[in-house]
Amino acid sequence: NAGVMQNPRHLVRRRGQEARLRCSPMKGHSHVYWYRQLPEEGLKFMVYLQKENIIDESGMPKERFSAEFPKEGPSILRIQQVVRGDSAAYFCASSHGTGWTDTQYFGPGTRLTVL
Amino acid sequence: GNSVTQMEGPVTLSEEAFLTINCTYTATGYPSLFWYVQYPGEGLQLLLKATKADDKGSNKGFEATYRKETTSFHLEKGSVQVSDSAVYFCALTQGDNDMRFGAGTRLTVKP
């Protein structure tokens, strides 16, 4: 049973470009969470999605960031017009059950570098 | 709001030393508490968890006890190995509130 898959593992973008990060949850999991980790810091929650629904986006910046989890295919975190401050590791997690108390399984992360 | 505070690192120990990484939390009611471990270049892995007061989570020789009276969930291991070198994160979740992580504690174990 494959774990949570994220791609790409490393992504380099120039300021003003778009970044697309993909996350495939574990088989049988329908809940996906995105987190951002700045260097030497803990993870900060961004958004929680179920298939075709955003459940909680309280941690998402109001501009330039969006997320989706379509009926088919991976979850996508999209960052438009990237700036240097977006450089971070972005982790996706998935869970089987509902709510925050179900165990989350994390992917290996995508390390975004904005030049 | 809910939050987690864990001891600052880095922590450097010799192999077979005793490990304690302190974690205290702020929350109303009874949150669920977690320890995650992050090895270099990898994502977080759940190490152990406890969902109610006085519960003890344990895994791979690591233990942590949910102490309501001191709002703590300290991570301990009796004898660390070089392979335990990683960053350790304390986290909590409660009800419909998102998971909150501590800043992480980097552990280096030297042979």
Coordinates of C-alpha atoms in Angstrom, one line a residue:
Chain A
N1 CA 0.0 0.0 0.0
A2 CA 1.8 3.1 -1.2
G3 CA 2.0 6.0 1.2
V4 CA 1.2 9.6 0.5
M5 CA 2.8 10.7 -2.8
Q6 CA 3.9 14.2 -3.5
N7 CA 5.5 15.6 -6.7
P8 CA 7.6 17.2 -7.6
R9 CA 10.0 16.8 -4.7
H10 CA 11.9 19.9 -5.6
L11 CA 10.5 22.9 -7.5
V12 CA 12.4 26.0 -8.6
R13 CA 10.4 29.0 -9.8
R14 CA 11.3 32.6 -10.6
R15 CA 9.4 35.4 -9.0
G16 CA 6.0 35.9 -10.7
Q17 CA 5.7 32.4 -12.0
E18 CA 3.1 29.8 -10.9
A19 CA 3.8 26.8 -8.8
R20 CA 1.7 23.7 -8.8
L21 CA 2.2 21.1 -6.1
R22 CA 0.5 17.7 -6.3
C23 CA -0.5 15.3 -3.6
S24 CA -2.0 11.8 -4.0
P25 CA -3.4 10.5 -0.7
M26 CA -3.0 7.0 0.6
K27 CA -5.3 4.5 -0.9
G28 CA -8.7 4.7 0.7
H29 CA -8.1 8.1 2.2
S30 CA -10.5 10.9 1.2
H31 CA -9.2 13.7 3.5
V32 CA -6.2 15.8 2.5
Y33 CA -4.4 18.5 4.5
W34 CA -1.7 20.9 3.3
Y35 CA 0.9 22.4 5.6
R36 CA 3.8 24.8 5.0
Q37 CA 7.1 24.5 6.8
L38 CA 9.5 27.5 6.8
P39 CA 13.2 26.8 7.6
E40 CA 13.7 25.8 11.2
E41 CA 10.1 26.1 12.1
G42 CA 7.2 23.8 12.7
L43 CA 4.4 23.1 10.3
K44 CA 1.6 25.6 9.8
F45 CA -1.8 24.4 8.7
M46 CA -3.0 25.8 5.4
V47 CA -6.1 23.9 4.1
Y48 CA -8.2 20.8 4.7
L49 CA -10.0 19.2 1.8
Q50 CA -12.3 16.3 1.0
K51 CA -13.1 15.2 -2.5
E52 CA -14.5 18.3 -4.3
N53 CA -14.9 20.2 -1.0
I54 CA -12.8 22.7 1.0
I55 CA -13.5 21.9 4.6
D56 CA -11.3 24.5 6.3
E57 CA -9.0 27.0 4.6
S58 CA -8.4 29.2 7.6
G59 CA -4.6 28.9 7.2
M60 CA -4.5 29.8 3.5
P61 CA -3.2 33.2 2.5
K62 CA -6.0 35.3 1.1
E63 CA -4.3 36.0 -2.2
R64 CA -2.4 33.9 -4.7
F65 CA -3.0 30.6 -3.0
S66 CA -5.6 28.1 -3.9
A67 CA -6.2 24.4 -3.4
E68 CA -8.5 21.7 -4.9
F69 CA -9.1 18.0 -4.5
P70 CA -11.1 16.9 -7.6
K71 CA -13.2 13.8 -7.8
E72 CA -10.5 12.1 -9.9
G73 CA -6.8 12.8 -9.6
P74 CA -4.5 14.3 -7.0
S75 CA -5.0 17.3 -4.8
I76 CA -3.4 20.4 -6.1
L77 CA -1.9 23.4 -4.2
R78 CA -1.5 26.3 -6.6
I79 CA 0.6 29.4 -5.9
Q80 CA 0.3 32.2 -8.4
Q81 CA 2.8 34.9 -8.9
V82 CA 5.3 33.4 -6.5
V83 CA 7.5 35.6 -4.3
R84 CA 10.7 34.8 -2.4
G85 CA 8.7 34.5 0.8
D86 CA 6.9 31.5 -0.6
S87 CA 10.1 29.4 -0.5
A88 CA 9.4 26.6 2.0
A89 CA 8.6 22.9 2.2
Y90 CA 5.0 22.1 1.5
F91 CA 3.7 18.9 3.1
C92 CA 0.5 17.1 2.3
A93 CA -1.1 14.6 4.7
S94 CA -4.1 12.3 4.3
S95 CA -6.4 10.5 6.7
H96 CA -9.1 7.9 6.4
G97 CA -11.7 9.2 8.9
T98 CA -13.4 12.5 9.5
G99 CA -12.2 15.3 11.6
W100 CA -8.9 16.3 13.0
T101 CA -8.4 13.4 15.5
D102 CA -7.9 10.8 12.9
T103 CA -4.2 9.9 12.3
Q104 CA -2.7 11.9 9.5
Y105 CA 0.0 10.3 7.2
F106 CA 2.4 12.7 5.7
G107 CA 4.0 12.7 2.3
P108 CA 7.7 13.5 1.7
G109 CA 7.1 17.1 0.9
T110 CA 7.8 19.5 -2.0
R111 CA 10.6 21.9 -1.5
L112 CA 9.8 25.1 -3.3
T113 CA 12.6 27.6 -4.0
V114 CA 11.7 31.0 -5.5
L115 CA 14.6 32.7 -7.2
Chain B
G1 CA -6.3 29.5 20.9
N2 CA -4.7 26.1 21.1
S3 CA -0.9 26.0 21.0
V4 CA 2.1 23.8 21.7
T5 CA 5.4 24.8 23.2
Q6 CA 8.4 22.4 23.0
M7 CA 11.9 22.8 24.3
E8 CA 14.3 24.5 22.0
G9 CA 17.1 22.5 20.4
P10 CA 19.3 21.4 19.2
V11 CA 19.8 18.5 21.6
T12 CA 23.1 16.5 21.3
L13 CA 23.5 13.3 23.1
S14 CA 25.8 10.3 23.1
E15 CA 24.5 6.9 22.1
E16 CA 22.7 5.1 25.0
A17 CA 22.0 8.4 26.8
F18 CA 18.5 9.1 28.2
L19 CA 16.4 11.5 26.2
T20 CA 13.7 13.9 27.3
I21 CA 12.1 16.5 25.0
N22 CA 9.6 18.7 26.9
C23 CA 6.3 19.6 25.4
T24 CA 3.5 21.7 27.1
Y25 CA 0.2 22.7 25.6
T26 CA -2.5 25.3 25.9
A27 CA -6.0 24.2 25.2
T28 CA -9.5 24.2 26.6
G29 CA -10.9 20.8 27.3
Y30 CA -9.1 17.6 26.3
P31 CA -7.1 17.7 23.2
S32 CA -5.4 14.8 21.5
L33 CA -1.6 14.9 21.6
F34 CA 0.9 13.6 19.2
W35 CA 4.7 13.3 18.6
Y36 CA 5.9 13.2 15.1
V37 CA 9.4 12.6 13.8
Q38 CA 11.0 14.0 10.7
Y39 CA 14.2 12.4 9.3
P40 CA 16.4 14.4 7.0
G41 CA 14.7 15.1 3.6
E42 CA 11.5 13.2 4.6
G43 CA 8.0 14.0 5.7
L44 CA 6.7 13.6 9.2
Q45 CA 6.0 10.2 10.6
L46 CA 3.6 9.7 13.5
L47 CA 5.7 8.4 16.4
L48 CA 3.0 8.1 19.1
K49 CA -0.2 9.6 20.3
A50 CA -2.5 9.9 23.3
T51 CA -6.1 10.9 23.3
K52 CA -7.1 11.2 26.9
A53 CA -5.6 12.2 30.2
D54 CA -3.1 9.7 31.8
D55 CA -2.8 7.8 28.5
K56 CA 0.7 6.7 27.7
G57 CA 1.7 6.5 24.0
S58 CA 4.7 4.3 23.1
N59 CA 6.5 3.2 20.0
K60 CA 10.1 2.1 19.1
G61 CA 11.2 2.7 22.7
F62 CA 9.8 6.2 22.9
E63 CA 7.1 7.1 25.5
A64 CA 5.0 10.1 26.4
T65 CA 2.3 10.4 29.0
Y66 CA -0.6 12.8 28.7
R67 CA -0.5 14.9 31.9
K68 CA -3.6 17.0 32.3
E69 CA -2.5 18.5 35.6
T70 CA 0.7 19.9 34.2
T71 CA -0.6 20.2 30.5
S72 CA 2.4 18.3 29.3
F73 CA 3.3 15.5 27.0
H74 CA 7.1 15.0 27.4
L75 CA 8.8 12.6 25.1
E76 CA 11.3 10.1 26.7
K77 CA 13.6 7.3 25.6
G78 CA 15.8 5.4 27.9
S79 CA 18.7 4.7 25.5
V80 CA 19.0 6.6 22.2
Q81 CA 20.7 5.4 19.1
V82 CA 22.4 7.2 16.3
S83 CA 19.4 6.3 14.1
D84 CA 17.2 8.4 16.3
S85 CA 18.8 11.6 15.0
A86 CA 15.9 13.6 13.6
V87 CA 13.6 16.5 14.3
Y88 CA 10.8 15.8 16.7
F89 CA 7.5 17.7 16.7
C90 CA 4.9 17.8 19.4
A91 CA 1.3 18.5 18.1
L92 CA -2.2 18.7 19.3
T93 CA -5.7 18.7 17.8
Q94 CA -9.0 19.2 19.4
G95 CA -12.5 19.0 18.0
D96 CA -12.9 20.9 14.8
N97 CA -9.7 22.9 15.3
D98 CA -6.7 22.3 13.0
M99 CA -3.6 20.4 14.1
R100 CA -1.1 22.7 15.8
F101 CA 2.6 21.9 15.8
G102 CA 5.5 23.0 18.0
A103 CA 8.5 24.4 16.4
G104 CA 10.4 21.2 16.5
T105 CA 13.4 19.9 18.4
R106 CA 16.5 18.7 16.5
L107 CA 18.2 15.7 18.1
T108 CA 21.7 14.6 17.2
V109 CA 23.0 11.4 18.7
K110 CA 26.7 10.8 18.5
P111 CA 28.3 7.4 18.5

